[in-house]
């Protein structure tokens, strides 16, 4: 599939589908996941200024990465930050001075940068059988599908009408991307019937802080190693797998290198990293962004522009984030993931009796689906490890064939 053009014009390639997909990915990211940073920062005892700076740095530099990569490659690659790493830091940051945390972030970014610039990540990805990667993607993203029912449970009328609109649109409006009317109905019903919490105080603009790093071995072990592994093994691996499942050839080394640079820059403003965003890339690369794959990159550009703007205005955003119904966002995000999940499952599993890597794929799917976490490293990474181990035990010969260089 051709993804490079001599002259790429996002304005010419705008469609209602890629606009809505970019908007949906940004709403999901900026609203739903920013609460994780706010909660982790409060749990670690950070000041409001430090939390605002953390939000600014993640979204601004992550958005810049997404805009640049999408425009440069013509592929729907979105940028943001590592959600599982932010969750982990809620229980870790309080044990270190903030300057040492900043230093640990820098070291994590440096490690990711080295993995990308040397090409080691691309070599590792080639050694992982495709069914295992696709099964990991399906397991990791399945929580979005189950989030549909959680949303319906919390908001029966609003989320239920959103789901009904989605499937009715599939049947009655085949030329319209069903997520568009579903999102429109959901938001309209919320503004009519929903109850928003009042904003307690007037928001004021705050400039991000600038923090100099300090380095310690303890922070390296507790923060740097887990963050680097999560960036490469969770977010970037998810994004790579999703793009491959949609027929793209993602620039793995470039994605990893820029994630490392993003981490090294973002740390000076108090953020743990700025890297490729797995779930947001999944939304922008799916059929939600339109049937013309060569135009889906625009969705990631739109998403990135919204994210970096959100970062600049993050001091205002904190006061208003909780006004948006998270149950509705979870429902819409789950609906947007349906095609991605179906495609991942189809590529991971087959009905052929002698198909290779099926047991390893099943193991990867179950581990990713479980959401387990060991050593502060979340399920997607362990899913790949477990899938590979089972494959080496049960299908050693088939795995050895991956090591044989393929002739063009």
Protein backbone atom coordinates (compact mmCIF):
# COMPACT_ATOMS: atom_id res chain seq x y z
CA UNK A 1 0.00 0.00 0.00
CA UNK A 2 1.33 3.40 -0.98
CA UNK A 3 1.61 5.82 1.92
CA UNK A 4 4.12 8.37 0.68
CA UNK A 5 3.30 11.23 -1.64
CA UNK A 6 5.50 13.89 -3.19
CA UNK A 7 3.14 16.62 -2.03
CA UNK A 8 0.67 15.95 0.75
CA UNK A 9 -2.22 18.38 1.19
CA UNK A 10 -4.31 17.76 4.33
CA UNK A 11 -6.84 20.43 3.34
CA UNK A 12 -7.49 18.67 0.05
CA UNK A 13 -7.83 15.31 1.82
CA UNK A 14 -10.35 16.50 4.43
CA UNK A 15 -13.50 14.37 4.65
CA UNK A 16 -16.37 14.30 7.12
CA UNK A 17 -15.14 10.88 8.25
CA UNK A 18 -11.53 11.82 9.06
CA UNK A 19 -12.68 15.04 10.71
CA UNK A 20 -15.08 13.14 12.99
CA UNK A 21 -12.48 10.44 13.73
CA UNK A 22 -9.86 13.03 14.68
CA UNK A 23 -12.37 14.85 16.85
CA UNK A 24 -13.48 11.63 18.52
CA UNK A 25 -9.92 10.51 19.25
CA UNK A 26 -9.09 13.92 20.73
CA UNK A 27 -12.22 14.01 22.89
CA UNK A 28 -11.50 10.52 24.15
CA UNK A 29 -7.88 11.36 24.90
CA UNK A 30 -8.11 14.89 26.28
CA UNK A 31 -11.16 14.35 28.45
CA UNK A 32 -11.13 10.73 29.57
CA UNK A 33 -7.41 10.23 30.09
CA UNK A 34 -6.49 13.65 31.51
CA UNK A 35 -8.30 12.61 34.67
CA UNK A 36 -5.62 9.94 35.12
CA UNK A 37 -2.87 12.56 35.28
CA UNK A 38 -4.93 14.76 37.60
CA UNK A 39 -5.63 11.83 39.93
CA UNK A 40 -2.06 10.50 39.84
CA UNK A 41 -0.67 13.96 40.52
CA UNK A 42 -3.00 14.46 43.47
CA UNK A 43 -2.15 10.98 44.79
CA UNK A 44 1.57 11.80 44.63
CA UNK A 45 1.08 15.14 46.38
CA UNK A 46 1.98 17.36 43.41
CA UNK A 47 0.99 21.02 43.37
CA UNK A 48 -1.65 22.35 40.98
CA UNK A 49 1.13 24.08 39.03
CA UNK A 50 3.03 20.82 38.60
CA UNK A 51 -0.11 19.02 37.44
CA UNK A 52 -0.93 21.78 34.94
CA UNK A 53 2.63 21.62 33.62
CA UNK A 54 2.40 17.81 33.37
CA UNK A 55 -0.80 18.10 31.32
CA UNK A 56 0.67 20.83 29.11
CA UNK A 57 3.82 18.90 28.33
CA UNK A 58 2.10 15.57 27.58
CA UNK A 59 -0.54 17.02 25.29
CA UNK A 60 1.48 19.75 23.60
CA UNK A 61 4.52 17.67 22.69
CA UNK A 62 2.45 14.52 22.09
CA UNK A 63 0.21 16.49 19.74
CA UNK A 64 3.25 17.85 17.91
CA UNK A 65 4.58 14.32 17.41
CA UNK A 66 1.24 13.18 15.99
CA UNK A 67 0.90 16.11 13.59
CA UNK A 68 4.47 15.72 12.32
CA UNK A 69 4.37 11.95 11.84
CA UNK A 70 0.93 11.93 10.22
CA UNK A 71 1.90 14.64 7.74
CA UNK A 72 5.37 13.24 7.08
CA UNK A 73 4.36 9.61 6.56
CA UNK A 74 0.79 9.91 5.34
CA UNK A 75 -0.22 7.38 7.97
CA UNK A 76 -2.74 7.92 10.82
CA UNK A 77 -0.18 7.96 13.63
CA UNK A 78 -1.38 9.90 16.69
CA UNK A 79 0.74 11.17 19.55
CA UNK A 80 -0.02 11.64 23.23
CA UNK A 81 1.48 9.87 26.28
CA UNK A 82 1.53 6.52 28.07
CA UNK A 83 -1.64 5.94 30.10
CA UNK A 84 -0.36 2.91 32.07
CA UNK A 85 2.83 4.79 32.95
CA UNK A 86 0.79 7.68 34.37
CA UNK A 87 -1.29 5.23 36.42
CA UNK A 88 1.88 3.61 37.75
CA UNK A 89 3.38 6.96 38.72
CA UNK A 90 0.49 7.75 41.05
CA UNK A 91 1.91 5.28 43.54
CA UNK A 92 5.58 5.92 42.76
CA UNK A 93 6.15 9.67 42.49
CA UNK A 94 5.56 10.31 46.17
CA UNK A 95 8.69 8.34 47.06
CA UNK A 96 11.09 10.66 45.20
CA UNK A 97 11.83 14.38 45.02
CA UNK A 98 10.19 15.84 41.92
CA UNK A 99 13.59 16.72 40.42
CA UNK A 100 14.65 13.06 40.62
CA UNK A 101 11.42 12.05 38.89
CA UNK A 102 12.24 14.52 36.11
CA UNK A 103 15.70 12.98 35.80
CA UNK A 104 14.15 9.52 35.63
CA UNK A 105 11.82 10.67 32.84
CA UNK A 106 14.83 11.95 30.91
CA UNK A 107 16.65 8.63 31.27
CA UNK A 108 13.53 6.75 30.12
CA UNK A 109 13.32 8.94 27.02
CA UNK A 110 17.02 8.40 26.33
CA UNK A 111 16.59 4.62 26.46
CA UNK A 112 13.63 4.72 24.07
CA UNK A 113 15.63 7.00 21.75
CA UNK A 114 18.55 4.55 21.63
CA UNK A 115 16.21 1.64 20.85
CA UNK A 116 14.77 3.59 17.94
CA UNK A 117 17.91 5.14 16.49
CA UNK A 118 19.77 1.80 16.48
CA UNK A 119 16.89 -0.04 14.81
CA UNK A 120 16.65 -2.60 17.61
CA UNK A 121 12.88 -2.12 17.97
CA UNK A 122 12.22 -2.91 14.31
CA UNK A 123 14.28 -6.10 14.59
CA UNK A 124 12.37 -7.16 17.69
CA UNK A 125 8.98 -6.52 16.05
CA UNK A 126 9.96 -8.69 13.08
CA UNK A 127 10.63 -11.61 15.43
CA UNK A 128 7.10 -11.54 16.86
CA UNK A 129 4.59 -13.59 14.83
CA UNK A 130 1.76 -11.47 13.46
CA UNK A 131 -1.04 -13.53 15.10
CA UNK A 132 0.51 -12.84 18.52
CA UNK A 133 0.70 -9.08 17.85
CA UNK A 134 -2.89 -8.99 16.60
CA UNK A 135 -4.12 -11.05 19.56
CA UNK A 136 -2.37 -8.66 21.95
CA UNK A 137 -4.06 -5.72 20.24
CA UNK A 138 -7.48 -7.41 20.47
CA UNK A 139 -7.02 -8.24 24.16
CA UNK A 140 -5.69 -4.81 25.08
CA UNK A 141 -8.49 -2.97 23.26
CA UNK A 142 -11.31 -5.28 24.32
CA UNK A 143 -11.88 -3.09 27.39
CA UNK A 144 -13.20 -0.43 25.03
CA UNK A 145 -15.84 -2.84 23.74
CA UNK A 146 -16.88 -3.85 27.25
CA UNK A 147 -16.94 -0.14 28.10
CA UNK A 148 -20.00 0.13 25.87
CA UNK A 149 -22.05 -1.86 28.35
CA UNK A 150 -20.55 0.04 31.27
CA UNK A 151 -21.66 3.26 29.64
CA UNK A 152 -25.16 1.92 29.02
CA UNK A 153 -25.34 0.84 32.65
CA UNK A 154 -24.35 4.31 33.90
CA UNK A 155 -26.38 6.30 31.36
CA UNK A 156 -29.17 3.99 30.16
CA UNK A 157 -31.07 6.55 28.11
CA UNK A 158 -28.19 8.55 26.65
CA UNK A 159 -25.67 5.75 26.05
CA UNK A 160 -28.40 3.31 25.04
CA UNK A 161 -29.69 5.72 22.39
CA UNK A 162 -26.09 6.23 21.20
CA UNK A 163 -25.61 2.48 20.69
CA UNK A 164 -29.00 2.13 18.98
CA UNK A 165 -28.19 5.03 16.66
CA UNK A 166 -24.88 3.43 15.70
CA UNK A 167 -26.42 0.14 14.60
CA UNK A 168 -29.47 1.75 12.97
CA UNK A 169 -27.09 3.96 10.97
CA UNK A 170 -25.24 0.88 9.76
CA UNK A 171 -28.50 -0.47 8.36
CA UNK A 172 -30.21 2.72 7.19
CA UNK A 173 -27.32 5.03 6.26
CA UNK A 174 -24.66 2.82 4.66
CA UNK A 175 -22.80 5.79 3.14
CA UNK A 176 -22.47 7.59 6.47
CA UNK A 177 -19.88 6.57 9.05
CA UNK A 178 -22.13 5.34 11.89
CA UNK A 179 -20.05 6.87 14.65
CA UNK A 180 -20.97 10.38 13.43
CA UNK A 181 -24.74 10.20 14.06
CA UNK A 182 -24.11 8.12 17.20
CA UNK A 183 -21.84 10.81 18.69
CA UNK A 184 -24.25 13.58 17.64
CA UNK A 185 -27.22 11.85 19.28
CA UNK A 186 -25.28 11.06 22.45
CA UNK A 187 -24.02 14.62 22.96
CA UNK A 188 -27.40 16.14 22.10
CA UNK A 189 -29.21 13.95 24.61
CA UNK A 190 -26.65 14.69 27.29
CA UNK A 191 -26.96 18.44 26.90
CA UNK A 192 -30.74 18.12 27.05
CA UNK A 193 -31.14 15.54 29.82
CA UNK A 194 -27.72 15.21 31.47
CA UNK A 195 -26.65 16.81 34.70
CA UNK A 196 -23.28 18.55 34.72
CA UNK A 197 -21.44 19.34 37.94
CA UNK A 198 -21.02 23.08 38.50
CA UNK A 199 -17.57 24.62 38.18
CA UNK A 200 -16.47 25.66 41.65
CA UNK A 201 -13.98 28.39 40.78
CA UNK A 202 -13.11 30.50 37.78
CA UNK A 203 -10.20 29.11 35.79
CA UNK A 204 -7.04 31.16 35.33
CA UNK A 205 -4.30 30.74 32.76
CA UNK A 206 -1.05 29.29 34.10
CA UNK A 207 2.27 29.02 32.34
CA UNK A 208 3.93 25.58 32.50
CA UNK A 209 6.84 25.19 34.87
CA UNK A 210 10.42 24.37 33.87
CA UNK A 211 12.19 21.78 36.01
CA UNK A 212 15.85 20.79 36.08
CA UNK A 213 16.54 17.06 36.50
CA UNK A 214 18.39 15.29 39.26
CA UNK A 215 19.52 11.70 38.87
CA UNK A 216 19.47 8.72 41.21
CA UNK A 217 19.83 4.99 40.73
CA UNK A 218 16.69 4.31 42.77
CA UNK A 219 14.56 6.54 40.52
CA UNK A 220 16.09 4.89 37.46
CA UNK A 221 14.97 1.45 38.65
CA UNK A 222 11.56 2.52 39.94
CA UNK A 223 10.60 5.00 37.19
CA UNK A 224 12.90 4.98 34.15
CA UNK A 225 12.83 1.27 33.36
CA UNK A 226 9.03 0.82 33.71
CA UNK A 227 8.24 3.99 31.73
CA UNK A 228 10.60 3.03 28.88
CA UNK A 229 9.19 -0.50 28.72
CA UNK A 230 5.61 0.77 28.74
CA UNK A 231 6.27 3.32 25.98
CA UNK A 232 7.81 0.69 23.70
CA UNK A 233 5.96 -2.43 24.82
CA UNK A 234 2.48 -0.98 25.34
CA UNK A 235 1.71 2.26 23.49
CA UNK A 236 4.06 1.93 20.50
CA UNK A 237 3.41 -1.81 20.17
CA UNK A 238 -0.35 -1.24 20.15
CA UNK A 239 -0.10 1.52 17.57
CA UNK A 240 2.22 -0.55 15.38
CA UNK A 241 -0.05 -3.58 15.52
CA UNK A 242 -3.17 -1.55 14.73
CA UNK A 243 -1.51 0.14 11.76
CA UNK A 244 -0.26 -3.19 10.42
CA UNK A 245 -3.74 -4.70 10.77
CA UNK A 246 -5.09 -1.85 8.62
CA UNK A 247 -2.54 -2.52 5.88
CA UNK A 248 -0.03 0.22 6.66
CA UNK A 249 3.73 -0.19 6.99
CA UNK A 250 4.46 1.85 10.12
CA UNK A 251 7.93 3.42 10.46
CA UNK A 252 8.68 1.61 13.72
CA UNK A 253 12.19 3.00 14.21
CA UNK A 254 11.08 6.58 13.54
CA UNK A 255 8.07 6.22 15.83
CA UNK A 256 10.31 4.92 18.61
CA UNK A 257 13.02 7.54 18.06
CA UNK A 258 10.53 10.40 18.20
CA UNK A 259 8.93 8.90 21.31
CA UNK A 260 12.35 9.00 22.94
CA UNK A 261 12.96 12.60 21.88
CA UNK A 262 9.48 13.51 23.09
CA UNK A 263 10.23 12.00 26.48
CA UNK A 264 13.55 13.82 26.82
CA UNK A 265 11.95 17.18 25.98
CA UNK A 266 8.67 16.73 27.87
CA UNK A 267 10.47 15.88 31.12
CA UNK A 268 11.75 19.45 31.53
CA UNK A 269 8.12 20.54 31.92
CA UNK A 270 7.26 17.79 34.40
CA UNK A 271 5.77 15.14 32.06
CA UNK A 272 6.71 11.48 32.14
CA UNK A 273 6.79 11.21 28.33
CA UNK A 274 5.29 12.24 24.99
CA UNK A 275 5.00 9.35 22.57
CA UNK A 276 2.82 7.48 20.09
CA UNK A 277 -0.73 6.91 21.37
CA UNK A 278 -2.07 3.38 20.88
CA UNK A 279 -5.85 3.82 21.38
CA UNK A 280 -5.99 7.17 19.55
CA UNK A 281 -4.06 5.73 16.62
CA UNK A 282 -6.55 2.85 16.60
CA UNK A 283 -9.47 5.28 16.22
CA UNK A 284 -7.80 7.39 13.53
CA UNK A 285 -6.63 4.39 11.49
CA UNK A 286 -9.95 2.54 11.54
CA UNK A 287 -12.86 2.68 9.10
CA UNK A 288 -14.33 5.42 11.29
CA UNK A 289 -11.85 7.72 9.48
CA UNK A 290 -13.27 6.75 6.09
CA UNK A 291 -12.87 4.06 3.45
CA UNK A 292 -9.99 5.87 1.71
CA UNK A 293 -6.98 4.74 3.74
CA UNK A 294 -4.66 7.23 2.10
CA UNK A 295 -6.70 10.07 3.63
CA UNK A 296 -6.96 8.75 7.18
CA UNK A 297 -3.72 10.51 8.16
CA UNK A 298 -5.76 13.73 8.29
CA UNK A 299 -7.63 12.34 11.31
CA UNK A 300 -4.36 12.15 13.24
CA UNK A 301 -3.41 15.68 12.17
CA UNK A 302 -6.75 16.99 13.44
CA UNK A 303 -6.38 14.98 16.63
CA UNK A 304 -2.84 16.30 17.14
CA UNK A 305 -3.83 19.94 16.60
CA UNK A 306 -6.64 19.63 19.14
CA UNK A 307 -4.33 17.89 21.63
CA UNK A 308 -1.56 20.49 21.45
CA UNK A 309 -4.14 23.28 21.78
CA UNK A 310 -5.60 21.46 24.76
CA UNK A 311 -2.11 21.35 26.27
CA UNK A 312 -1.68 25.10 25.92
CA UNK A 313 -5.05 25.68 27.58
CA UNK A 314 -4.69 22.91 30.15
CA UNK A 315 -4.94 25.31 33.09
CA UNK A 316 -8.46 26.15 31.94
CA UNK A 317 -9.29 22.58 30.99
CA UNK A 318 -8.85 21.14 34.47
CA UNK A 319 -11.88 23.07 35.74
CA UNK A 320 -14.14 21.82 32.98
CA UNK A 321 -13.03 18.24 32.26
CA UNK A 322 -15.44 16.75 34.76
CA UNK A 323 -18.38 18.34 32.97
CA UNK A 324 -18.11 15.78 30.15
CA UNK A 325 -19.83 12.43 30.80
CA UNK A 326 -17.11 9.78 30.89
CA UNK A 327 -19.70 7.02 30.46
CA UNK A 328 -20.74 8.54 27.13
CA UNK A 329 -17.11 8.86 26.02
CA UNK A 330 -16.50 5.22 26.92
CA UNK A 331 -19.56 4.17 24.92
CA UNK A 332 -18.58 6.11 21.81
CA UNK A 333 -14.94 4.99 22.03
CA UNK A 334 -16.09 1.37 22.27
CA UNK A 335 -18.30 1.72 19.21
CA UNK A 336 -15.39 3.27 17.32
CA UNK A 337 -13.22 0.24 18.17
CA UNK A 338 -15.61 -2.41 16.83
CA UNK A 339 -14.04 -2.70 13.38
CA UNK A 340 -10.50 -2.58 14.79
CA UNK A 341 -11.33 -5.41 17.19
CA UNK A 342 -13.01 -7.52 14.53
CA UNK A 343 -10.05 -7.12 12.18
CA UNK A 344 -7.52 -7.89 14.92
CA UNK A 345 -9.39 -11.04 15.95
CA UNK A 346 -9.68 -12.20 12.35
CA UNK A 347 -5.94 -11.73 11.78
CA UNK A 348 -5.04 -13.37 15.10
CA UNK A 349 -7.20 -16.47 14.77
CA UNK A 350 -8.14 -18.64 11.82
CA UNK A 351 -10.27 -21.71 11.19
CA UNK A 352 -7.46 -23.49 9.33
CA UNK A 353 -6.55 -26.69 11.16
CA UNK A 354 -2.79 -26.36 10.62
CA UNK A 355 -2.50 -22.62 11.20
CA UNK A 356 0.65 -21.52 13.01
CA UNK A 357 1.01 -19.61 16.28
CA UNK A 358 -2.61 -20.04 17.34
CA UNK A 359 -1.84 -21.21 20.88
CA UNK A 360 0.64 -18.37 21.33
CA UNK A 361 -1.94 -15.93 19.98
CA UNK A 362 -4.58 -17.25 22.37
CA UNK A 363 -2.17 -16.85 25.28
CA UNK A 364 -1.35 -13.28 24.26
CA UNK A 365 -5.05 -12.49 23.94
CA UNK A 366 -5.90 -13.84 27.40
CA UNK A 367 -2.99 -12.10 29.11
CA UNK A 368 -3.74 -8.75 27.43
CA UNK A 369 -7.44 -9.14 28.23
CA UNK A 370 -6.72 -9.88 31.89
CA UNK A 371 -5.10 -6.51 32.51
CA UNK A 372 -2.51 -8.07 34.83
CA UNK A 373 0.48 -6.05 35.94
CA UNK A 374 3.83 -7.33 37.18
CA UNK A 375 6.78 -5.19 38.28
CA UNK A 376 4.71 -2.09 37.40
CA UNK A 377 4.61 -3.25 33.76
CA UNK A 378 1.15 -3.68 32.29
CA UNK A 379 -0.54 -6.48 30.36
CA UNK A 380 0.27 -5.66 26.67
CA UNK A 381 3.99 -6.19 27.25
CA UNK A 382 3.48 -9.42 29.19
CA UNK A 383 1.02 -10.61 26.54
CA UNK A 384 3.77 -10.50 23.91
CA UNK A 385 6.23 -12.20 26.27
CA UNK A 386 3.78 -14.96 27.21
CA UNK A 387 2.73 -15.52 23.61
CA UNK A 388 6.35 -15.85 22.51
CA UNK A 389 7.23 -18.23 25.35
CA UNK A 390 4.29 -20.53 24.55
CA UNK A 391 5.20 -20.41 20.86
CA UNK A 392 8.83 -21.33 21.58
CA UNK A 393 7.63 -24.28 23.67
CA UNK A 394 4.96 -25.60 21.32
CA UNK A 395 5.96 -24.40 17.83
CA UNK A 396 9.72 -24.06 17.83
CA UNK A 397 10.12 -25.09 14.18
CA UNK A 398 7.59 -22.59 12.89
CA UNK A 399 9.21 -19.85 14.96
CA UNK A 400 12.64 -20.67 13.53
CA UNK A 401 11.28 -19.94 10.08
CA UNK A 402 10.82 -16.31 11.13
CA UNK A 403 14.57 -16.09 11.70
CA UNK A 404 15.32 -17.06 8.11
CA UNK A 405 15.82 -13.91 5.99
CA UNK A 406 13.13 -13.61 3.34
CA UNK A 407 14.25 -13.09 -0.24
CA UNK A 408 12.50 -10.30 -2.10
